[in-house]
Amino acid sequence: MSAEEPTTNGAKPGERTAIGISFGNSNSSIAWTTPEDKAEVIANEDGDRQIPSILSYVDGEEYNGQQAKQQLVRNSKNTVAYFRDYLGQDFKSIDPTHSHASAHPQEHNGTIAFTIQDKEEGEPSTVSVSEIATRHFSRLAKSASDFLGKKVTSAVLTTPTNFSEKQKAALIKSANDAGIEVLQLIQEPVSALLAYDARPESKVADKIVVVADLGGTRSDVAVIASRGGMYTILATAHDYEFAGVHLDKVLQDHFAKEFIKWNGIDPRENARSLAKLKLESEATKRALSIGTNANFSVESLAEGIDFTSTINRLRYETIARKVFDGFNRLIEGVVKKADLDVLDIDEVILSGGSSHTPKIASNMSAIFPPTTTVLAPSTTPAAISPSELQARGAALQASLIQEYEAEDIDQSTHPAVTTVKHLTHAIGVLSITGDSAKGVFTPIIAAETAVPARRTIHIATPKEGGDVLVKIVEGGSHIKVTKTEPKPKENGNKDDDSDEDSSDEEPEEQREKVWKVGNVLAEAAIKDVKKGGKVEVMINVAADLSVTVTAREVGGKGGVRGNLAAP
Amino acid sequence: MTTHTQVSLPLPVLPEGWSGEKDFKAIGHVSKSTQRSIEPVGPHFLAHARRARHKRTFSEDDRIQAQENAKKVEDDDSGEISEPEDPMMLAREAKDWKGQDHYAVLGISKYRYKATEEQIKRAHRKKVLRHHPDKKAAAGSTEDDSFFKCIQKATEVLLDPVKRRQFDSVDEHADVEPPSKKDAKGDKFYSLWGKVFKSEGRFSKIQPVPKFGDKNSTKEDVDEFYNFFYNFDSWRSFEYQDEDVPDDNENRDQKRHMERKNNNARKKKKTEDSARLRKLVDDAMAGDERIKQFRQQANAAKNKKRLDKEAAEKKAAEDKKAAAENEARDKKEAEEKAKANKEQGKKAKEAAKAAVKKNRRVLKGSVKDANYFVAGDPPAATIDAVLNDVELVQGKVDPDEVAALAGKLQGLKVADEIKGVWAEEVKRLVGAGKLKDGEVKTLV
Ligand SMILES: Nc1ncnc2c1ncn2[C@@H]1O[C@H](COP(=O)(O)OP(=O)(O)OP(=O)(O)O)[C@@H](O)[C@H]1O
């Protein structure tokens, strides 16, 4: 593997075989785009689509993925796990917590390394995290190459939104050293969103999306404005306290206590027992995402004693409540951080392995209003597996840009291209409700839309048609809270759920998003609209924020057109 | 193209008299914008990039400039330096976690109950980076990991909303001691007590809590403050200070006993805490100049009312008295005047009578002066006849006419002239029907 010539300068665009790679601390996935433009995750030789990001060395032989993970029990010292976040960091700034039960990271020549027996004979070697990552990339590339039947040359990789330039550079170097040209690094939540938006059934829409990436060792949440298929991240949060391993921990403690009750031995006190406990707890946890009951079964858990138990989902959800609540607070917190309300969120994408958990999805449905789509396997049958989103998005992006010269990609993704003005207010038109003569704001272009932008709506006219006014204004939204007193008890049926009534004394809060009409931009008159006619209004905001308004009767001739100068 | 958004709420009717050049009126322009980074991902971005690039080549400078302009989304984590670590704290044993100051352990003792969850998480991570035993071991240190366990415990407590509340309930470090009377003077009174109540306010179920304010606070605000704190609804609880309940199932009675004991202790502490707060509020109020001032103002207002009332009453009494006096005086004057009038009338009458007498005397004198219209000594019969006629005429005229007649007769000496006046008078009276023609014989 290391004998291969690194192709740092990249393959020729026409000769590339490009894939998408998501490389997490816990798992990695590889994906490609089929000739039908469908992204698919590739299973490795073990048949795994989620490949544990672990390398293990036994008698000089290298194992990776699930096989390496099993080595955490017997061969933990020569097993390297949870290392992605060490790349490009100095020793001072890494959190070694998750590597505690495997090879420990250490400071070495200003970088981070592991001391492992990776050769059959001789002294253990000190292998840098960069080299470990390279070996891992090589295994991933090989699995993909084997599947595709041709050598993978290039890839789009996903990174957390808080990866520093140094971390990115280190990641690229590790991949390059494995003979993989990195076409582009893309943000993990954006990749997940692209995976959904690129499905043929998806329509381009203006929406605000929350992507909650709940992984093994960290949870990352982003609020993204999606405007005409372009994405802008509005806020993010990163959390290392509530993630998959913390759910594992709940089950570990649960079964450990049960084991202690029967046997008087704490399996957490012995490293090997703990490793077994951990692995089986994770397996049980995953089983609980599908079934309402799951087994826990470990041969010789501690001191030669086998242990078998079961747990049902409800019990699990009860004992893991603190972690679930932690996810909830994290996600609600980012929405606030983006200066938004849950009512502003159109879509919640649950991504990352932990997002398979039904309780997390149902919590989202409870936190967000019914108008919000929660994209998770348990709430939306057509949902994409949360474990596959990032790799799929990366594969789609790879297929979009693999034809480009590296220089071209670099220039297209240049900050001078990506830094653009965004509208701070929605622009819309005033329409009227049946009863009031006052205008109601109807958005045409949403706030946080990057300019230039153009949107068109068709809007009704009064029943009789005639001359109508097209008033173009800016609008801002806010949340209106109305407290409704609980319904008074109805007379007559006193016996009926009278208990419920009395316990339900809290006034209910009704929250709704309302528009406030702001700045008036322009007025136009459309005359002689025929009975039942509609008016088409098009707003075109240029890069300098000058505006062109075009309005005409749908199907009619001519129309009105006017310009507003840039501010 | 894609189908357009359809809006069913209709456009308004064009107002009467609306006009615009070519049916369009530009009025304003778009509000200012934010520079943000769009993600260079997906087919729509590629289209944007193609337009935006225009075959230009961007430099490193362009990159730096663009990056500087773009609004940052990721938090800068490097700031926020942890507080210095007290060696005593570093030497703590994790098993004494109940006694540890969790905020200090995480280096956020200046935030305490105000620390956000994100701050706690970040503080924890910083501590982990520094104190993880595996890092220390890798660096060759043989220190034990007890402080690391303290960190974990602190985080466990502070990231659990229920446990955090229990700890915050007894976190004395967040308490602000009430100021002494000596210190709380002048403006300091407000700033010092303000801090006390801000800290006490953290226990309120109702948020936000009214502020203590300062010397310029209105009476309404001050009243609201004291009302709030006299009816304080506190979430503070004291289970954090429970004694350990034995965990084994063997000792059920002991366990129950401990639980009962703990429960009673919690209740007692809660009661004491309410009393403590009450006293605090009492003390603050006792020294609160504003309260005194408001009371004085209220008193002054009350006094003013009383004085006003008294003054009004006095004035009313005086007015009444004056009115009575006036009335009496008027009455008296009227009486006096009436009396005077009466007297005058009497005098006038007397004068009139006197005048009549006098005039009568003139009338009688005139005929006497005319020698009873005869030459020589008049016979008694003639005198009687003339005087009878004079009396007859006198009886027919009122005093004014007597006076007029007397006036004409006054000073006349010639008998014919006198007779002429009389004859005229008789003639007038006959004309007026008061005398019969011929009834008076001697005067014509
Ligand atoms: N079906 C499932 N139900 C519940 N949890 C699952 C399921 N599948 C995987 N997980 C959990 O997801 C976590 C791994 O998530 P993921 O594969 O997204 O890892 P990752 O991106 O490498 O995470 P990180 O970088 O945060 O460690 C593990 O904790 C794993 O137990």
CSV table of C-alpha atoms and ligand atoms in Angstrom, one decimal, chain A residues 24-27 50 82 84 213-219 244-245 248 282 285-286 289 352-354 356-357 387, ligand 1:
chain,number,residue,atom,x,y,z
A,24,GLY,CA,-15.8,9.6,11.2
A,25,ASN,CA,-14.2,8.8,14.5
A,26,SER,CA,-16.4,5.8,14.8
A,27,ASN,CA,-17.2,4.7,11.3
A,50,GLN,CA,-20.6,1.3,8.1
A,82,TYR,CA,-11.3,7.0,17.3
A,84,ARG,CA,-10.0,11.1,13.1
A,213,ASP,CA,-25.6,14.6,12.9
A,214,LEU,CA,-25.6,12.3,15.9
A,215,GLY,CA,-22.5,10.1,15.7
A,216,GLY,CA,-20.6,7.9,18.1
A,217,THR,CA,-18.3,10.3,19.9
A,218,ARG,CA,-19.8,13.7,18.9
A,219,SER,CA,-22.9,15.3,17.9
A,244,GLY,CA,-23.8,7.4,20.7
A,245,VAL,CA,-21.2,6.2,23.2
A,248,ASP,CA,-23.9,2.7,25.1
A,282,GLU,CA,-23.7,-1.2,21.4
A,285,LYS,CA,-28.7,-0.6,21.4
A,286,ARG,CA,-28.7,-1.0,17.6
A,289,SER,CA,-33.7,0.7,17.0
A,352,GLY,CA,-25.3,9.8,11.8
A,353,GLY,CA,-25.6,6.4,13.3
A,354,SER,CA,-27.4,7.4,16.5
A,356,HIS,CA,-31.5,5.4,13.8
A,357,THR,CA,-32.9,5.6,17.3
A,387,SER,CA,-25.6,6.4,8.4
C,1,LIG,N1,-29.1,1.3,14.2
C,1,LIG,C1,-28.6,2.0,15.1
C,1,LIG,N2,-29.3,2.4,16.2
C,1,LIG,C2,-28.7,3.2,17.1
C,1,LIG,N3,-27.5,3.6,17.1
C,1,LIG,C3,-26.7,3.2,16.0
C,1,LIG,C4,-27.2,2.5,15.0
C,1,LIG,N4,-26.3,2.3,14.1
C,1,LIG,C5,-25.2,2.9,14.5
C,1,LIG,N5,-25.5,3.5,15.7
C,1,LIG,C6,-24.6,4.3,16.5
C,1,LIG,O1,-24.1,5.4,15.8
C,1,LIG,C7,-22.8,5.8,16.3
C,1,LIG,C8,-21.9,5.9,15.1
C,1,LIG,O2,-22.3,6.9,14.3
C,1,LIG,P1,-21.6,7.2,12.9
C,1,LIG,O3,-21.6,6.0,12.2
C,1,LIG,O4,-22.4,8.4,12.4
C,1,LIG,O5,-20.2,7.6,13.4
C,1,LIG,P2,-19.2,8.8,13.2
C,1,LIG,O6,-19.7,9.7,12.2
C,1,LIG,O7,-17.9,8.2,13.0
C,1,LIG,O8,-19.3,9.4,14.6
C,1,LIG,P3,-18.2,10.3,15.4
C,1,LIG,O9,-17.3,10.9,14.5
C,1,LIG,O10,-19.1,11.2,16.1
C,1,LIG,O11,-17.6,9.3,16.4
C,1,LIG,C9,-22.4,4.7,17.2
C,1,LIG,O12,-22.6,5.1,18.5
C,1,LIG,C10,-23.3,3.6,16.9
C,1,LIG,O13,-23.6,2.7,18.0
